[in-house]
Coordinates of C-alpha atoms in Angstrom, one line a residue:
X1 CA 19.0 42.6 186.4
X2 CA 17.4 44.7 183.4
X3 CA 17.6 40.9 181.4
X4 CA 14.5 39.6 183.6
X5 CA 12.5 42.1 182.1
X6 CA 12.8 41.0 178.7
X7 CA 10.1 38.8 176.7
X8 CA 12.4 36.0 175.8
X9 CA 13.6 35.6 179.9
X10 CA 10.2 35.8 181.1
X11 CA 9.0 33.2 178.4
X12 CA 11.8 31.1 179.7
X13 CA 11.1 31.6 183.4
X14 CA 7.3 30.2 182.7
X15 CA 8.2 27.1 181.0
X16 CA 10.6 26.5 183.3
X17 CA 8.2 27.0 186.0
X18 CA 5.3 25.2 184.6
X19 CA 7.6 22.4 183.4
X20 CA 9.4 22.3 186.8
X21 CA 5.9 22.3 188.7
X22 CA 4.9 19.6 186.3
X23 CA 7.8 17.4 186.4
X24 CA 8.4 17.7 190.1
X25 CA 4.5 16.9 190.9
X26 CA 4.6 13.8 188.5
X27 CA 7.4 12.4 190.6
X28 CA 6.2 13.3 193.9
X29 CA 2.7 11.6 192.7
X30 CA 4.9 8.5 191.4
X31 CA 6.9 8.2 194.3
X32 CA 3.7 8.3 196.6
X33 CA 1.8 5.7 194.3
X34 CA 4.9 3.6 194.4
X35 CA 5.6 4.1 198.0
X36 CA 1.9 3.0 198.8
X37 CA 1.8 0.0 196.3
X38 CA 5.4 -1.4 197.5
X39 CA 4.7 -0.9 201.4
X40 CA 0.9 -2.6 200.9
X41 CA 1.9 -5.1 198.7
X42 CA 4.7 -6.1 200.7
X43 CA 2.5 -5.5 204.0
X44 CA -0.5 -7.6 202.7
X45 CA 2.0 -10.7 201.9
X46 CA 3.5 -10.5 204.8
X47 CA 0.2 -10.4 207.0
X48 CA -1.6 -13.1 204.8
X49 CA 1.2 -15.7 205.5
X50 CA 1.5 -15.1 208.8
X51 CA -2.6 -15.5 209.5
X52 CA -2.6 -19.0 207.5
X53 CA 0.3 -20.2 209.2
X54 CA -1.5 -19.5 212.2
X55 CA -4.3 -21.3 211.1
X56 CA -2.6 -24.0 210.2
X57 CA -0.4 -24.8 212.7
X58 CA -2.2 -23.9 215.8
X59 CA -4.6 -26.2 215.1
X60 CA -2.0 -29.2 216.5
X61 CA -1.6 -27.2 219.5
X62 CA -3.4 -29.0 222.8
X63 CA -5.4 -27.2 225.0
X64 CA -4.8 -25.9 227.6
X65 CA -1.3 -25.2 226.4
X66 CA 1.7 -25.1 228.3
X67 CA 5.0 -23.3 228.1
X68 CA 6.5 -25.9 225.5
X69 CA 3.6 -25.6 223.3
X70 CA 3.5 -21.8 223.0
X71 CA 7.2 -21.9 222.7
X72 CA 7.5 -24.8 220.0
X73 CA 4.2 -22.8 218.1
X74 CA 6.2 -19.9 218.1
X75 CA 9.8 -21.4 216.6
X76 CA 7.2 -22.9 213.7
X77 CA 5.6 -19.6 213.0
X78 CA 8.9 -17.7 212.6
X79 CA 10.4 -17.8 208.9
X80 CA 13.1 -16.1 207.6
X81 CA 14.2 -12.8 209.7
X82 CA 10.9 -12.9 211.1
X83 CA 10.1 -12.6 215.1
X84 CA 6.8 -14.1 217.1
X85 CA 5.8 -14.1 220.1
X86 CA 3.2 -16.5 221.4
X87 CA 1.8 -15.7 224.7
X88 CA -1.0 -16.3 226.7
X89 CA -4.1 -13.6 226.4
X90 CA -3.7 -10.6 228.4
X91 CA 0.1 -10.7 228.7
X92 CA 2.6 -8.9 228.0
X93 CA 5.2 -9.9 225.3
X94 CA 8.9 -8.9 225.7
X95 CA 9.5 -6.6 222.7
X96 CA 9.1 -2.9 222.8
X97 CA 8.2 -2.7 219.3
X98 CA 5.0 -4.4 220.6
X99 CA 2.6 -1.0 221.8
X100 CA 0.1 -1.3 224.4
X101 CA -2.1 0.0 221.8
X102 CA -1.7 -2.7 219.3
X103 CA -2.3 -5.1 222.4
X104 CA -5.7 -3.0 222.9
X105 CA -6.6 -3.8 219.7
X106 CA -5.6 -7.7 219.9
X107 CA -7.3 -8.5 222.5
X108 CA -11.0 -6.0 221.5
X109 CA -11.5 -8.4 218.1
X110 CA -10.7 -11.5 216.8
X111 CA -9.2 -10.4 213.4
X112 CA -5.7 -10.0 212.9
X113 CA -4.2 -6.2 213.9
X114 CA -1.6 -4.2 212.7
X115 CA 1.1 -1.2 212.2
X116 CA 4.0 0.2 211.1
X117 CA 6.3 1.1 214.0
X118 CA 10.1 2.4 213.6
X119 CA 13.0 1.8 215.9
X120 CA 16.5 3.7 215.5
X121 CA 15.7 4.1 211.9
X122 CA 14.1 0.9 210.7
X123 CA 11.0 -0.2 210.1
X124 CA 9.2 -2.6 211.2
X125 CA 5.6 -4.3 210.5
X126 CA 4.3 -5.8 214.0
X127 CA 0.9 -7.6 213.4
X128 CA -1.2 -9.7 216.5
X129 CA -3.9 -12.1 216.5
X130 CA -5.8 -14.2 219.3
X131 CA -5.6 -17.6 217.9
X132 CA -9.2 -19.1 217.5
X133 CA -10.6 -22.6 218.0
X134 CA -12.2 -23.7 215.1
X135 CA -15.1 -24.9 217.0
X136 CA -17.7 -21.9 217.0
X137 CA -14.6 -19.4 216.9
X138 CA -14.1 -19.0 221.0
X139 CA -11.2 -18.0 221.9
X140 CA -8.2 -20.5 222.5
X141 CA -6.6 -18.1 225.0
X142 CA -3.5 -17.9 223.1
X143 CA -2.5 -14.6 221.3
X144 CA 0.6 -14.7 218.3
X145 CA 2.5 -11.4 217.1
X146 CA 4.7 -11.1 214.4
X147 CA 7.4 -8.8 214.4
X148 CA 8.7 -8.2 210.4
X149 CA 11.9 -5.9 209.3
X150 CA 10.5 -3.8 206.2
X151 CA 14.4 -2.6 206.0
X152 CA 14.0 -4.0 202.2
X153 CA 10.6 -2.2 201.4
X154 CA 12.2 0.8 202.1
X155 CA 15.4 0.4 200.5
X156 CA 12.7 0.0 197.4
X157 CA 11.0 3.3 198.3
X158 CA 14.1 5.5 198.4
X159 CA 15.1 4.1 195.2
X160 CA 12.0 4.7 193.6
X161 CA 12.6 8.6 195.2
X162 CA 15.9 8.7 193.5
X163 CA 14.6 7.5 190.8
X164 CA 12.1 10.3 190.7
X165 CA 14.1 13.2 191.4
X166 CA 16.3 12.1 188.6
X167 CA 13.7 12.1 186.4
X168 CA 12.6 15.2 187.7
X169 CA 15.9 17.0 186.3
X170 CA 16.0 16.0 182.7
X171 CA 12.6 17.5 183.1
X172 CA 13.5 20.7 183.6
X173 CA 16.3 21.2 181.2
X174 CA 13.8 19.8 178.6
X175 CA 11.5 22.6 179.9
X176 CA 14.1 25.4 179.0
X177 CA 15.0 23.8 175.7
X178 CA 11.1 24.6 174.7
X179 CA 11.3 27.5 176.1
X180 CA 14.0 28.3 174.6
X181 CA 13.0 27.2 171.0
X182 CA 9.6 29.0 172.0
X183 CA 10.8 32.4 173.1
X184 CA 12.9 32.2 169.9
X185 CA 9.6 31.4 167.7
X186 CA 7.7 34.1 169.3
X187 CA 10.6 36.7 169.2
X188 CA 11.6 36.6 165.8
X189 CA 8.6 37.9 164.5
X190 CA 8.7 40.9 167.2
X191 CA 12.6 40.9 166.8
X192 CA 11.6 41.7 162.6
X193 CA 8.7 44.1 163.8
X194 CA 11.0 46.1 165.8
X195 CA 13.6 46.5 163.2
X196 CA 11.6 47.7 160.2
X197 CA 10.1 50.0 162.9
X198 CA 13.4 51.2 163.3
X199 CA 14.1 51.5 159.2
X200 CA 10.8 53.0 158.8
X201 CA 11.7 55.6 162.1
X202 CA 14.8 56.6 160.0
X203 CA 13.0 57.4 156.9
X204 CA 13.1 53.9 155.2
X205 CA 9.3 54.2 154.3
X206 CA 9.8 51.1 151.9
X207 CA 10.4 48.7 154.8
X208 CA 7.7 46.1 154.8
X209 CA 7.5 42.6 156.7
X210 CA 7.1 39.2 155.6
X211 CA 3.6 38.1 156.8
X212 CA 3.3 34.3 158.0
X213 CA 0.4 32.3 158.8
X214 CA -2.9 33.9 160.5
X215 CA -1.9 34.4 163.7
X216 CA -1.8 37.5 165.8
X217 CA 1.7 38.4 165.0
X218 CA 1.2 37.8 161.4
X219 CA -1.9 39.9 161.2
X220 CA -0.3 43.0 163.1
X221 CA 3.2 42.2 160.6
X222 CA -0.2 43.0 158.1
X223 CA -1.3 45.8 159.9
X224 CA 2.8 47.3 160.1
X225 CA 2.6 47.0 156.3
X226 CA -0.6 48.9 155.8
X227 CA 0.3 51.7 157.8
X228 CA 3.8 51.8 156.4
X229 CA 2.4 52.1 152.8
X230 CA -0.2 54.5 153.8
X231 CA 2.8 56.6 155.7
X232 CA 5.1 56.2 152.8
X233 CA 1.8 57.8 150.0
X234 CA 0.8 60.6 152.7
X235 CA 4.8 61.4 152.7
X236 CA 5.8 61.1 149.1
X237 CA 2.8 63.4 148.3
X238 CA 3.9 65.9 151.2
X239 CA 7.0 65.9 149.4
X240 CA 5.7 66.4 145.7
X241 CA 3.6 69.4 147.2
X242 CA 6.7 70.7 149.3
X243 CA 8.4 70.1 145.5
X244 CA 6.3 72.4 143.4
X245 CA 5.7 75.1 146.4
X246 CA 8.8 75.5 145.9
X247 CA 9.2 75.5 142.2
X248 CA 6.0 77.8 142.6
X249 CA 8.3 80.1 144.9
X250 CA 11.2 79.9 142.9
X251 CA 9.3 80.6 139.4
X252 CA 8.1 83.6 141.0
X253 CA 10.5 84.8 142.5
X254 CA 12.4 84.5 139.1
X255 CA 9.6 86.2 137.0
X256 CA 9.5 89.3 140.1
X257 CA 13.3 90.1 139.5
X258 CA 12.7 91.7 135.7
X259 CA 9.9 93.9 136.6
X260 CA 11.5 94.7 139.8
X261 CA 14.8 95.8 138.4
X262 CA 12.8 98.2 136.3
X263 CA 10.7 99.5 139.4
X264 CA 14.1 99.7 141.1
X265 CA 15.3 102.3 138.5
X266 CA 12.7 104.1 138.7
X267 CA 11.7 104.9 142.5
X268 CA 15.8 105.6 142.2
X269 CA 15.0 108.0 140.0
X270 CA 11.7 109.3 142.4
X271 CA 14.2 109.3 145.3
X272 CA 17.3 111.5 143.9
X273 CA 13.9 114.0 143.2
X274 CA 12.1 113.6 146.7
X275 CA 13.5 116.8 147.8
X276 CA 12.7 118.9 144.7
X277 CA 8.5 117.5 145.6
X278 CA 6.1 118.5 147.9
X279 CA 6.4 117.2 151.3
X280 CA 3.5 114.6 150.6
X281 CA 4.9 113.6 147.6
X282 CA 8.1 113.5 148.7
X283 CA 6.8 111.3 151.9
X284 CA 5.3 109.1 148.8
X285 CA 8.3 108.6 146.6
X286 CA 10.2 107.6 150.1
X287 CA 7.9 105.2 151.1
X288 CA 7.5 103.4 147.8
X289 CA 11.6 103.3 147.4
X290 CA 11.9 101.8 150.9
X291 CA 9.2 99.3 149.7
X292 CA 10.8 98.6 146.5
X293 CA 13.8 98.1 148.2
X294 CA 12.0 95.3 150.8
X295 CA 10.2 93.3 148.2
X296 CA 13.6 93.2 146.3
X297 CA 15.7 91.5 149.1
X298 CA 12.5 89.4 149.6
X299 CA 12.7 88.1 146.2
X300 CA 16.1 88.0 146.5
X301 CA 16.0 85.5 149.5
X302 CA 13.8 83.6 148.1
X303 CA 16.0 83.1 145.2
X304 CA 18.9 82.4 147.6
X305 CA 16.6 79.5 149.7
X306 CA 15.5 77.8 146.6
X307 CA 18.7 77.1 145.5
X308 CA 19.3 75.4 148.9
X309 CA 16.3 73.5 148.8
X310 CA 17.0 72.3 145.1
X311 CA 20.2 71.5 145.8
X312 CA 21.9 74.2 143.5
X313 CA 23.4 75.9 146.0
X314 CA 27.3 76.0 145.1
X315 CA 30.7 76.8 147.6
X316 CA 33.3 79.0 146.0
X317 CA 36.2 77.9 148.4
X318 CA 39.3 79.8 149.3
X319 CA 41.9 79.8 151.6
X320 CA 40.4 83.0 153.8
X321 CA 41.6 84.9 156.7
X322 CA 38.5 84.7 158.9
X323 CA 39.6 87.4 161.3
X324 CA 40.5 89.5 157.7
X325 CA 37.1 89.1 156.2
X326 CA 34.8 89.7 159.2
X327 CA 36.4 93.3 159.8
X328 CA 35.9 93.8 155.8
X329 CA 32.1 92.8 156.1
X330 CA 31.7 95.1 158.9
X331 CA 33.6 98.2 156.9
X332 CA 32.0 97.8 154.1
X333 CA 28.8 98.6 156.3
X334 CA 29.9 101.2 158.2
X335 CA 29.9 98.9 161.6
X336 CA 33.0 99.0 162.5
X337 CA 32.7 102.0 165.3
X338 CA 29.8 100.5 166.6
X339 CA 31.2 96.9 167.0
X340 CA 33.6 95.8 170.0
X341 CA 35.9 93.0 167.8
X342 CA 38.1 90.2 169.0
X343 CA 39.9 89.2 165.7
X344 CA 43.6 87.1 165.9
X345 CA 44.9 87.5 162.9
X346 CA 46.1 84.2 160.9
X347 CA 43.1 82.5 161.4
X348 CA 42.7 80.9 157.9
X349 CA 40.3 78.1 157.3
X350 CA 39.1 77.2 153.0
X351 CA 35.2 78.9 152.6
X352 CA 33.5 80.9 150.7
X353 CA 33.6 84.5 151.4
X354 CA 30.7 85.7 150.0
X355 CA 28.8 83.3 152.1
X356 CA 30.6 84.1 155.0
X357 CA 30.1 88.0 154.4
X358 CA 26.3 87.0 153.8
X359 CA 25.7 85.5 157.6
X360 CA 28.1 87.9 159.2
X361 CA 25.9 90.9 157.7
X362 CA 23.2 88.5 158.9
X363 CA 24.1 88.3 162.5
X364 CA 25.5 91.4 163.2
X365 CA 22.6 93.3 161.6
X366 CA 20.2 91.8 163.8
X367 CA 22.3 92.9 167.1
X368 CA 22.3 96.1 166.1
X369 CA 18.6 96.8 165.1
X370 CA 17.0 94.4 167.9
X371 CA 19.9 94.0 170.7
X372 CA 21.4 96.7 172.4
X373 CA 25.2 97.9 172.8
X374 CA 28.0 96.9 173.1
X375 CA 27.8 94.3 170.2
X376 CA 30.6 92.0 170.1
X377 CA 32.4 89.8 167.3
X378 CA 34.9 87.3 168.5
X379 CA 36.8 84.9 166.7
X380 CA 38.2 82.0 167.9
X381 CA 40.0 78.7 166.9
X382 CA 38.7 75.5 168.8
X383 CA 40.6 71.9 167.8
X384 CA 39.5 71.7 164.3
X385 CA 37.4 74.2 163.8
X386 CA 36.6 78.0 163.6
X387 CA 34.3 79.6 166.0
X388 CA 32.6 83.3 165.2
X389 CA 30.8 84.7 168.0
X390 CA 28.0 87.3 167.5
X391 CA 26.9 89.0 171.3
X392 CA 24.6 91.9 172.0
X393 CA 23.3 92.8 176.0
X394 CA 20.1 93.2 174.8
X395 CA 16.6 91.3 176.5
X396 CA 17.7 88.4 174.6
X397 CA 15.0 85.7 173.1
X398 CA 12.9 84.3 175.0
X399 CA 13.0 80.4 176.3
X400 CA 9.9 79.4 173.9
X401 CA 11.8 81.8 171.4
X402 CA 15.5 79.5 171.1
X403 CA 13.9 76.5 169.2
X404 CA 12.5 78.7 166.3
X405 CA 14.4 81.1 165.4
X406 CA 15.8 79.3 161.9
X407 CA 13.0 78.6 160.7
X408 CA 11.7 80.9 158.0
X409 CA 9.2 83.7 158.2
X410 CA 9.5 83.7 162.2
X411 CA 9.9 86.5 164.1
X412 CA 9.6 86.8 167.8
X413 CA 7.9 89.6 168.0
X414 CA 4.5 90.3 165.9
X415 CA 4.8 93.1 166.5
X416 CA 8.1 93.6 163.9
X417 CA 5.7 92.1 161.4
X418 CA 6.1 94.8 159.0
X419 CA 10.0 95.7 159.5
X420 CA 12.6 95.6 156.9
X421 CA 13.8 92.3 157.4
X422 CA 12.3 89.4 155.4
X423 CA 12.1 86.6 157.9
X424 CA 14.8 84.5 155.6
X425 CA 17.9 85.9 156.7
X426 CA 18.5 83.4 160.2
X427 CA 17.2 80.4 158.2
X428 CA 19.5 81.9 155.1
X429 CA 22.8 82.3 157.5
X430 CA 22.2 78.7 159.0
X431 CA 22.2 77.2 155.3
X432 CA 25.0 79.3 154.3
X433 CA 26.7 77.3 157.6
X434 CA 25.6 73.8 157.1
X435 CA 26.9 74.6 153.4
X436 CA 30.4 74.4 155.2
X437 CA 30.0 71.3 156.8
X438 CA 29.3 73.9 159.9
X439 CA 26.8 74.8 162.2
X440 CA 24.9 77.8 163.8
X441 CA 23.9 77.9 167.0
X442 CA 21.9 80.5 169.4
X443 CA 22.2 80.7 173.1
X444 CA 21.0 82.9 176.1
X445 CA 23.7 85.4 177.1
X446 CA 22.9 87.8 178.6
X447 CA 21.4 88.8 175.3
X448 CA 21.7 86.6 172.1
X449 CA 24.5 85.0 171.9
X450 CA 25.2 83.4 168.2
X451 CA 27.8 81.0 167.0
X452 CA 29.0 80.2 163.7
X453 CA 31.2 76.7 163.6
X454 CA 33.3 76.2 160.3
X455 CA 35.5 73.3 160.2
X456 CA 39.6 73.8 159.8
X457 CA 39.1 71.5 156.6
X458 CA 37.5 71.6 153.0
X459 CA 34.6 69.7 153.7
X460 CA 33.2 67.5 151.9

């Protein structure tokens, strides 16, 4: 029941407890203000008339009294559906109803006694009084009860309890109306906060929120704002300096190319004469080629990645064999005896084949020089798409290793800080890949396992 968890059912739940509580304790305190006032009300009447009738009418009464007397007194007292019993003091009157405790109390004090007694369901008010001469208040040495039905009194009472309890209801469903209506006033303003959070999570920096009132919510909808304009600055400025690095890299690079070409021509030139040099000058002319030769591919590379990252990069699509041009890449580089290949012919998907030549060189080269043998190229069709598998049985990369090895300038091991390759080529190949509408992907093997995706269609 993940729903209870929510603000808006636990808002509910409270003013539906607090009204409930409220509305249930507001009739119980009615019905037991009513219950006392119609019970006493009706009690005191009945006990009032009954002592002035006594008063009244006993006083015609001859002393001592006989069995007529106390009987006739008796018929005159009784009105209506009541019952009196008019007996001598210290006896016993016929009805039940009539406790030997009430008698106790009779007979200890002149004033009149009193309680509420209930026989097979109904109620009944049974009252007794020793009737008192009105000469210096001695006793007369008659005692009068009364025996009363309160059937009607509490007819009242459980109406007044029905009445309550369906007070008590419309109560309630007022209770989750408001909290409805206040869940829904609360929530909107979190319900709007966690959507432009969402906006702003998915690079939307120019979401903002209306701000109401002064409340809490209104000043944290401020706060949202502040931070999503100081988020959206720091970030637009990130991007203008991530936008002239590289126009920085790619001006560079650009301007390195002319005077490069020239130093290209003429280590060339330094290497065809190596031999003819001494052995230290010879060592020399080497070196600086092999240098040359390095900072050239750099530049290249970085030519290559700018492109990407201004968008310039462009796919020259054809209707290639895959299978065809994979075995072509790896001739034209003399890999092709040191390569175990799984190539179907008839494998043809729309790409560009220099691209694909590019991260196939990529790939492969990097088994060779930092896996171990057998390196194996497999091609496969899956559904839709192309698959091109690059495995060596080398060590493979480490776990730490997997998540980084895109990204430019990394290398896993420092200690191939200084080797031929310029850190670009992975990053380069992935590109190249996502170029396609493709991926490429790296997995333990044993050894590195990497797999180029191309879809079966142009994309778009």
């Amino acid at each position: 029941m993940t729903w209870l968890r929510g603000l808006r059912a636990r808002l509910v739940i409270t003013f539906v407890l607090v009204g409930g509580l409220s509305a249930v304790g507001a009739a119980g305190l009615t019905y037991y203000k009513a219950q006392d006032n119609l019970l006493a009300g009706v009690q005191n009447r009945l006990l009032k008339d009954f002592k002035n009738r006594v008063l009244l009418l006993s006083r015609d009464v001859a002393l001592p009294a006989g069995d007529a007397e106390l009987a006739l007194l008796a018929e005159d007292l009784e009105v209506g559906d009541r019952e009196v019993y008019v007996v001598r003091d210290g006896a016993i009157p016929s009805d039940a109803r009539i406790t030997a405790e009430l008698r106790a109390r009779v007979l200890r004090r002149p004033e009149l006694a009193w309680q509420r007694v209930a026989r097979d369901g109904v109620p009944y008010l049974v009252g007794g009084s020793r009737v008192m001469l009105l000469a210096g208040g001695t006793p007369s040495g008659i005692t009068v009860y009364l025996v009363e039905s309160l059937a009607q009194a509490a007819s009242d009472e459980a109406a007044v309890l029905r009445a309550a309890q369906a007070a008590a209801l419309p109560s309630v469903l007022l209770a989750v109306l408001a909290g409805l209506l206040a869940a829904r006033g609360v929530l909107r303003p979190v319900a709007d906060l966690d959507l432009a959070a969402r906006r702003l999570g998915e690079g939307r920096l120019e979401t903002r929120l209306p701000v109401r009132g002064g409340d809490e919510l209104a000043r944290l909808a401020g706060r949202f704002n502040e931070t999503a304009a100081a988020l959206e600055r720091s970030v637009g400025e990130l991007r203008e300096m991530e936008t002239r690095s590289r126009r920085f890299v790619a001006d560079v690079s650009h301007e390195l190319r002319t005077p490069l070409a020239a130093a290209t021509a003429v280590t060339d030139v330094l290497e065809a004469g190596a031999d003819r040099l001494d052995a230290d000058a010879g060592t020399a002319a080497r070196l600086v080629t092999a240098e040359i030769a390095r900072l050239t591919k750099l530049v290249d590379d970085l030519m290559e990645i700018s492109r990407f990252d201004a968008g310039a990069a462009v796919l020259n699509l054809n209707d290639v064999d895959v299978g065809a041009a994979v075995a072509a890449c790896l001739r034209s580089r003399g890999w092709s005896s040191g390569v175990t290949t799984d190539l179907p012919p008839d494998i043809r998907v729309p790409l560009d084949p220099r691209r694909l030549d590019v991260i196939v060189a990529n790939l492969v080269g990097n088994a060779l020089r930092h896996g171990a043998p057998p390196v194996t190229v497999r091609v496969r069709a899956t559904g839709q798409a192309v698959a091109i598998e690059v495995a060596d049985q080398g060590p493979g990369l480490p776990a730490d290793v997997l998540p980084h090895v895109f990204e430019r300038f990394y290398k896993a091991d420092a200690a191939r800080a200084r080797s031929e390759g310029s850190g670009l080529g992975l990053a380069i190949a992935r590109e190249n890949a996502l170029l396609h509408g493709g991926d490429l992907t790296v997995a333990p093997g044993p050894g590195a396992v990497f797999t180029l995706t191309l879809p079966g269609n142009r994309p778009s």
